[in-house]
Amino acid sequence: MAQPALPDPATPAAGYPATHWIPAGSANYTVSGRPAAYPVRYVVVHVTQETFPDAMKIFQNPRSKVSAHYMVASADGYIGQFVREKDIAWHAGNWDYNTRSIGIEHEGWTDRPEYFTDALYRSSARLTAAVCARYGIPRTRAHVIGHHEVPGATHTDPGRYWDWTRYMELVADG
């Protein structure tokens, strides 16, 4: 089976919402050749527990040892891309899941539902639908998972206020 074309962060990929390239520090991810090196099978949903600008600084700080492929802003659904999809972001806290997933952070806090805006849900769902289409990932809760569902996870995000029903309906609509 032919491998999907990988997006160039500087050029919007077909089917993807507009994203903006904001590279993570090179010490915060692993260069790879996905999906040939590792098949991408999951999208992992995160919540930053920070503002977008503060999370961005963390991803760019070489001492932090953390990153995600994308981050979605609460107010307007702006999407920053921090790690190329071919590379392995350090987001799941589980190497096996890091190698087989795309990590999407969402600006906000798990206990502050006001951050989960319509713009954030819609923008993130379009991105998740595009990632699923690119890699043949089923648009199901078995494959679009929360950080807390990663084996060995010590995090609780996206938390009890994340509306999974709404989100998955938006992902299904693409």
PDB file of C-alpha atoms in Angstrom:
ATOM      1  CA  MET A   1       0.000   0.000   0.000  1.00  0.00           C
ATOM      2  CA  ALA A   2       1.355   3.428  -0.905  1.00  0.00           C
ATOM      3  CA  GLN A   3       2.358   5.604   2.009  1.00  0.00           C
ATOM      4  CA  PRO A   4       0.432   8.878   2.386  1.00  0.00           C
ATOM      5  CA  ALA A   5       2.169  12.056   1.318  1.00  0.00           C
ATOM      6  CA  LEU A   6       3.518  13.970   4.267  1.00  0.00           C
ATOM      7  CA  PRO A   7       2.681  17.652   4.610  1.00  0.00           C
ATOM      8  CA  ASP A   8       5.375  20.265   4.361  1.00  0.00           C
ATOM      9  CA  PRO A   9       4.724  22.487   7.380  1.00  0.00           C
ATOM     10  CA  ALA A  10       5.271  25.576   5.244  1.00  0.00           C
ATOM     11  CA  THR A  11       2.530  24.553   2.793  1.00  0.00           C
ATOM     12  CA  PRO A  12      -1.040  23.721   3.831  1.00  0.00           C
ATOM     13  CA  ALA A  13      -1.868  20.086   3.100  1.00  0.00           C
ATOM     14  CA  ALA A  14      -4.998  19.225   1.163  1.00  0.00           C
ATOM     15  CA  GLY A  15      -7.902  18.689   3.530  1.00  0.00           C
ATOM     16  CA  TYR A  16      -6.116  20.249   6.478  1.00  0.00           C
ATOM     17  CA  PRO A  17      -7.266  23.456   8.139  1.00  0.00           C
ATOM     18  CA  ALA A  18      -4.780  26.329   7.999  1.00  0.00           C
ATOM     19  CA  THR A  19      -1.828  25.724  10.291  1.00  0.00           C
ATOM     20  CA  HIS A  20       1.152  27.868  11.185  1.00  0.00           C
ATOM     21  CA  TRP A  21       4.649  26.417  11.503  1.00  0.00           C
ATOM     22  CA  ILE A  22       6.173  27.166  14.916  1.00  0.00           C
ATOM     23  CA  PRO A  23       9.018  24.665  15.322  1.00  0.00           C
ATOM     24  CA  ALA A  24       9.555  22.969  18.656  1.00  0.00           C
ATOM     25  CA  GLY A  25      13.070  22.839  20.022  1.00  0.00           C
ATOM     26  CA  SER A  26      14.984  20.073  18.244  1.00  0.00           C
ATOM     27  CA  ALA A  27      15.791  18.447  21.619  1.00  0.00           C
ATOM     28  CA  ASN A  28      12.053  17.911  22.248  1.00  0.00           C
ATOM     29  CA  TYR A  29      11.150  15.325  19.601  1.00  0.00           C
ATOM     30  CA  THR A  30      12.682  12.469  17.612  1.00  0.00           C
ATOM     31  CA  VAL A  31      13.404  12.795  13.892  1.00  0.00           C
ATOM     32  CA  SER A  32      11.794   9.873  12.081  1.00  0.00           C
ATOM     33  CA  GLY A  33      10.432   8.702   8.752  1.00  0.00           C
ATOM     34  CA  ARG A  34       6.834   8.002   9.665  1.00  0.00           C
ATOM     35  CA  PRO A  35       4.639   6.423   8.540  1.00  0.00           C
ATOM     36  CA  ALA A  36       7.173   4.058   6.924  1.00  0.00           C
ATOM     37  CA  ALA A  37       9.163   3.787  10.174  1.00  0.00           C
ATOM     38  CA  TYR A  38       6.090   3.583  12.432  1.00  0.00           C
ATOM     39  CA  PRO A  39       2.457   3.382  11.297  1.00  0.00           C
ATOM     40  CA  VAL A  40       0.301   6.201  12.665  1.00  0.00           C
ATOM     41  CA  ARG A  41      -2.770   4.663  14.329  1.00  0.00           C
ATOM     42  CA  TYR A  42      -4.012   7.210  16.903  1.00  0.00           C
ATOM     43  CA  VAL A  43      -4.734  10.845  17.555  1.00  0.00           C
ATOM     44  CA  VAL A  44      -4.111  11.787  21.187  1.00  0.00           C
ATOM     45  CA  VAL A  45      -6.128  14.707  22.573  1.00  0.00           C
ATOM     46  CA  HIS A  46      -4.400  16.838  25.216  1.00  0.00           C
ATOM     47  CA  VAL A  47      -5.096  19.988  27.210  1.00  0.00           C
ATOM     48  CA  THR A  48      -2.100  22.231  27.855  1.00  0.00           C
ATOM     49  CA  GLN A  49      -2.777  23.395  31.421  1.00  0.00           C
ATOM     50  CA  GLU A  50      -1.163  26.581  30.095  1.00  0.00           C
ATOM     51  CA  THR A  51      -1.947  29.433  27.757  1.00  0.00           C
ATOM     52  CA  PHE A  52      -1.007  28.969  24.115  1.00  0.00           C
ATOM     53  CA  PRO A  53       1.993  31.343  24.381  1.00  0.00           C
ATOM     54  CA  ASP A  54       3.293  29.647  27.522  1.00  0.00           C
ATOM     55  CA  ALA A  55       2.888  26.141  26.072  1.00  0.00           C
ATOM     56  CA  MET A  56       4.650  27.326  22.914  1.00  0.00           C
ATOM     57  CA  LYS A  57       7.616  28.473  25.033  1.00  0.00           C
ATOM     58  CA  ILE A  58       7.708  25.073  26.738  1.00  0.00           C
ATOM     59  CA  PHE A  59       7.808  23.272  23.369  1.00  0.00           C
ATOM     60  CA  GLN A  60      10.645  25.545  22.236  1.00  0.00           C
ATOM     61  CA  ASN A  61      12.686  25.203  25.445  1.00  0.00           C
ATOM     62  CA  PRO A  62      15.312  22.488  24.804  1.00  0.00           C
ATOM     63  CA  ARG A  63      15.312  21.518  28.491  1.00  0.00           C
ATOM     64  CA  SER A  64      11.582  20.695  28.612  1.00  0.00           C
ATOM     65  CA  LYS A  65      11.769  17.373  26.691  1.00  0.00           C
ATOM     66  CA  VAL A  66       8.122  17.674  25.585  1.00  0.00           C
ATOM     67  CA  SER A  67       6.239  18.626  22.433  1.00  0.00           C
ATOM     68  CA  ALA A  68       3.123  17.914  20.413  1.00  0.00           C
ATOM     69  CA  HIS A  69       2.531  17.934  16.688  1.00  0.00           C
ATOM     70  CA  TYR A  70      -0.170  20.604  16.940  1.00  0.00           C
ATOM     71  CA  MET A  71      -1.750  23.033  19.380  1.00  0.00           C
ATOM     72  CA  VAL A  72      -5.162  24.670  19.006  1.00  0.00           C
ATOM     73  CA  ALA A  73      -5.939  28.077  20.546  1.00  0.00           C
ATOM     74  CA  SER A  74      -9.094  28.496  22.573  1.00  0.00           C
ATOM     75  CA  ALA A  75     -10.350  31.904  21.446  1.00  0.00           C
ATOM     76  CA  ASP A  76     -10.228  31.495  17.674  1.00  0.00           C
ATOM     77  CA  GLY A  77      -9.173  27.931  16.811  1.00  0.00           C
ATOM     78  CA  TYR A  78      -5.734  29.028  15.527  1.00  0.00           C
ATOM     79  CA  ILE A  79      -3.547  25.975  14.915  1.00  0.00           C
ATOM     80  CA  GLY A  80       0.191  25.941  15.422  1.00  0.00           C
ATOM     81  CA  GLN A  81       2.241  23.007  14.141  1.00  0.00           C
ATOM     82  CA  PHE A  82       5.314  22.319  16.273  1.00  0.00           C
ATOM     83  CA  VAL A  83       6.553  18.944  15.007  1.00  0.00           C
ATOM     84  CA  ARG A  84       6.319  17.491  11.498  1.00  0.00           C
ATOM     85  CA  GLU A  85       3.997  14.505  11.291  1.00  0.00           C
ATOM     86  CA  LYS A  86       6.852  12.338  10.005  1.00  0.00           C
ATOM     87  CA  ASP A  87       8.667  12.979  13.284  1.00  0.00           C
ATOM     88  CA  ILE A  88       7.822  11.694  16.763  1.00  0.00           C
ATOM     89  CA  ALA A  89       6.540  14.300  19.196  1.00  0.00           C
ATOM     90  CA  TRP A  90       7.069  13.599  22.887  1.00  0.00           C
ATOM     91  CA  HIS A  91       3.518  14.043  24.123  1.00  0.00           C
ATOM     92  CA  ALA A  92       1.979  10.787  25.336  1.00  0.00           C
ATOM     93  CA  GLY A  93       4.402   9.746  28.063  1.00  0.00           C
ATOM     94  CA  ASN A  94       4.573   6.322  26.406  1.00  0.00           C
ATOM     95  CA  TRP A  95       7.153   5.707  23.687  1.00  0.00           C
ATOM     96  CA  ASP A  96       5.027   3.147  21.811  1.00  0.00           C
ATOM     97  CA  TYR A  97       2.099   5.581  21.640  1.00  0.00           C
ATOM     98  CA  ASN A  98       4.382   8.487  20.748  1.00  0.00           C
ATOM     99  CA  THR A  99       5.653   6.537  17.749  1.00  0.00           C
ATOM    100  CA  ARG A 100       2.140   5.626  16.563  1.00  0.00           C
ATOM    101  CA  SER A 101       0.199   8.825  17.182  1.00  0.00           C
ATOM    102  CA  ILE A 102      -0.291  12.464  16.336  1.00  0.00           C
ATOM    103  CA  GLY A 103      -0.557  14.640  19.440  1.00  0.00           C
ATOM    104  CA  ILE A 104      -2.931  17.621  19.474  1.00  0.00           C
ATOM    105  CA  GLU A 105      -2.759  19.988  22.431  1.00  0.00           C
ATOM    106  CA  HIS A 106      -5.641  22.328  23.249  1.00  0.00           C
ATOM    107  CA  GLU A 107      -5.126  25.606  25.046  1.00  0.00           C
ATOM    108  CA  GLY A 108      -6.787  25.588  28.427  1.00  0.00           C
ATOM    109  CA  TRP A 109      -7.203  23.812  31.706  1.00  0.00           C
ATOM    110  CA  THR A 110      -9.060  20.572  32.407  1.00  0.00           C
ATOM    111  CA  ASP A 111     -11.121  22.223  35.160  1.00  0.00           C
ATOM    112  CA  ARG A 112     -12.021  25.375  33.192  1.00  0.00           C
ATOM    113  CA  PRO A 113     -14.609  24.426  30.550  1.00  0.00           C
ATOM    114  CA  GLU A 114     -14.832  27.998  29.270  1.00  0.00           C
ATOM    115  CA  TYR A 115     -11.614  27.285  27.344  1.00  0.00           C
ATOM    116  CA  PHE A 116     -13.379  24.575  25.299  1.00  0.00           C
ATOM    117  CA  THR A 117     -14.924  27.007  22.830  1.00  0.00           C
ATOM    118  CA  ASP A 118     -16.836  26.299  19.650  1.00  0.00           C
ATOM    119  CA  ALA A 119     -13.871  27.623  17.648  1.00  0.00           C
ATOM    120  CA  LEU A 120     -11.466  25.262  19.436  1.00  0.00           C
ATOM    121  CA  TYR A 121     -13.707  22.208  18.984  1.00  0.00           C
ATOM    122  CA  ARG A 122     -14.415  22.925  15.308  1.00  0.00           C
ATOM    123  CA  SER A 123     -10.817  23.689  14.363  1.00  0.00           C
ATOM    124  CA  SER A 124      -9.438  20.701  16.256  1.00  0.00           C
ATOM    125  CA  ALA A 125     -12.074  18.348  14.836  1.00  0.00           C
ATOM    126  CA  ARG A 126     -11.234  19.422  11.274  1.00  0.00           C
ATOM    127  CA  LEU A 127      -7.562  18.778  11.992  1.00  0.00           C
ATOM    128  CA  THR A 128      -8.282  15.388  13.567  1.00  0.00           C
ATOM    129  CA  ALA A 129     -10.511  14.400  10.632  1.00  0.00           C
ATOM    130  CA  ALA A 130      -7.739  15.368   8.188  1.00  0.00           C
ATOM    131  CA  VAL A 131      -5.119  13.394  10.139  1.00  0.00           C
ATOM    132  CA  CYS A 132      -7.439  10.377  10.245  1.00  0.00           C
ATOM    133  CA  ALA A 133      -8.057  10.609   6.499  1.00  0.00           C
ATOM    134  CA  ARG A 134      -4.339  10.903   5.719  1.00  0.00           C
ATOM    135  CA  TYR A 135      -3.357   7.813   7.721  1.00  0.00           C
ATOM    136  CA  GLY A 136      -6.510   5.700   7.362  1.00  0.00           C
ATOM    137  CA  ILE A 137      -7.249   6.016  11.078  1.00  0.00           C
ATOM    138  CA  PRO A 138     -10.861   5.129  11.923  1.00  0.00           C
ATOM    139  CA  ARG A 139     -12.722   8.160  13.281  1.00  0.00           C
ATOM    140  CA  THR A 140     -13.711   6.336  16.453  1.00  0.00           C
ATOM    141  CA  ARG A 141     -13.057   6.760  20.166  1.00  0.00           C
ATOM    142  CA  ALA A 142     -10.871   3.664  20.004  1.00  0.00           C
ATOM    143  CA  HIS A 143      -8.458   5.644  17.791  1.00  0.00           C
ATOM    144  CA  VAL A 144      -9.080   9.253  18.856  1.00  0.00           C
ATOM    145  CA  ILE A 145      -8.147   9.049  22.507  1.00  0.00           C
ATOM    146  CA  GLY A 146      -7.507  11.268  25.470  1.00  0.00           C
ATOM    147  CA  HIS A 147      -4.083  11.542  27.043  1.00  0.00           C
ATOM    148  CA  HIS A 148      -5.525   9.822  30.122  1.00  0.00           C
ATOM    149  CA  GLU A 149      -6.278   6.745  27.987  1.00  0.00           C
ATOM    150  CA  VAL A 150      -2.655   6.145  26.995  1.00  0.00           C
ATOM    151  CA  PRO A 151      -1.357   3.090  28.880  1.00  0.00           C
ATOM    152  CA  GLY A 152       0.686   4.194  31.882  1.00  0.00           C
ATOM    153  CA  ALA A 153      -0.595   7.781  31.662  1.00  0.00           C
ATOM    154  CA  THR A 154      -0.211   9.949  34.717  1.00  0.00           C
ATOM    155  CA  HIS A 155      -2.287  12.780  33.216  1.00  0.00           C
ATOM    156  CA  THR A 156      -6.046  13.318  33.367  1.00  0.00           C
ATOM    157  CA  ASP A 157      -6.482  15.425  30.227  1.00  0.00           C
ATOM    158  CA  PRO A 158      -8.579  16.294  28.415  1.00  0.00           C
ATOM    159  CA  GLY A 159     -10.664  15.961  31.587  1.00  0.00           C
ATOM    160  CA  ARG A 160     -14.311  15.666  32.534  1.00  0.00           C
ATOM    161  CA  TYR A 161     -15.402  18.865  30.783  1.00  0.00           C
ATOM    162  CA  TRP A 162     -14.178  17.766  27.355  1.00  0.00           C
ATOM    163  CA  ASP A 163     -17.320  17.018  25.325  1.00  0.00           C
ATOM    164  CA  TRP A 164     -16.349  13.783  23.580  1.00  0.00           C
ATOM    165  CA  THR A 165     -19.784  13.288  22.025  1.00  0.00           C
ATOM    166  CA  ARG A 166     -19.742  16.719  20.401  1.00  0.00           C
ATOM    167  CA  TYR A 167     -16.096  16.416  19.404  1.00  0.00           C
ATOM    168  CA  MET A 168     -16.504  13.030  17.734  1.00  0.00           C
ATOM    169  CA  GLU A 169     -19.604  14.218  15.865  1.00  0.00           C
ATOM    170  CA  LEU A 170     -17.544  17.120  14.501  1.00  0.00           C
ATOM    171  CA  VAL A 171     -14.674  14.752  13.621  1.00  0.00           C
ATOM    172  CA  ALA A 172     -17.116  12.453  11.807  1.00  0.00           C
ATOM    173  CA  ASP A 173     -18.430  15.428   9.819  1.00  0.00           C
ATOM    174  CA  GLY A 174     -14.852  16.214   8.822  1.00  0.00           C
TER     175      GLY A 174
END
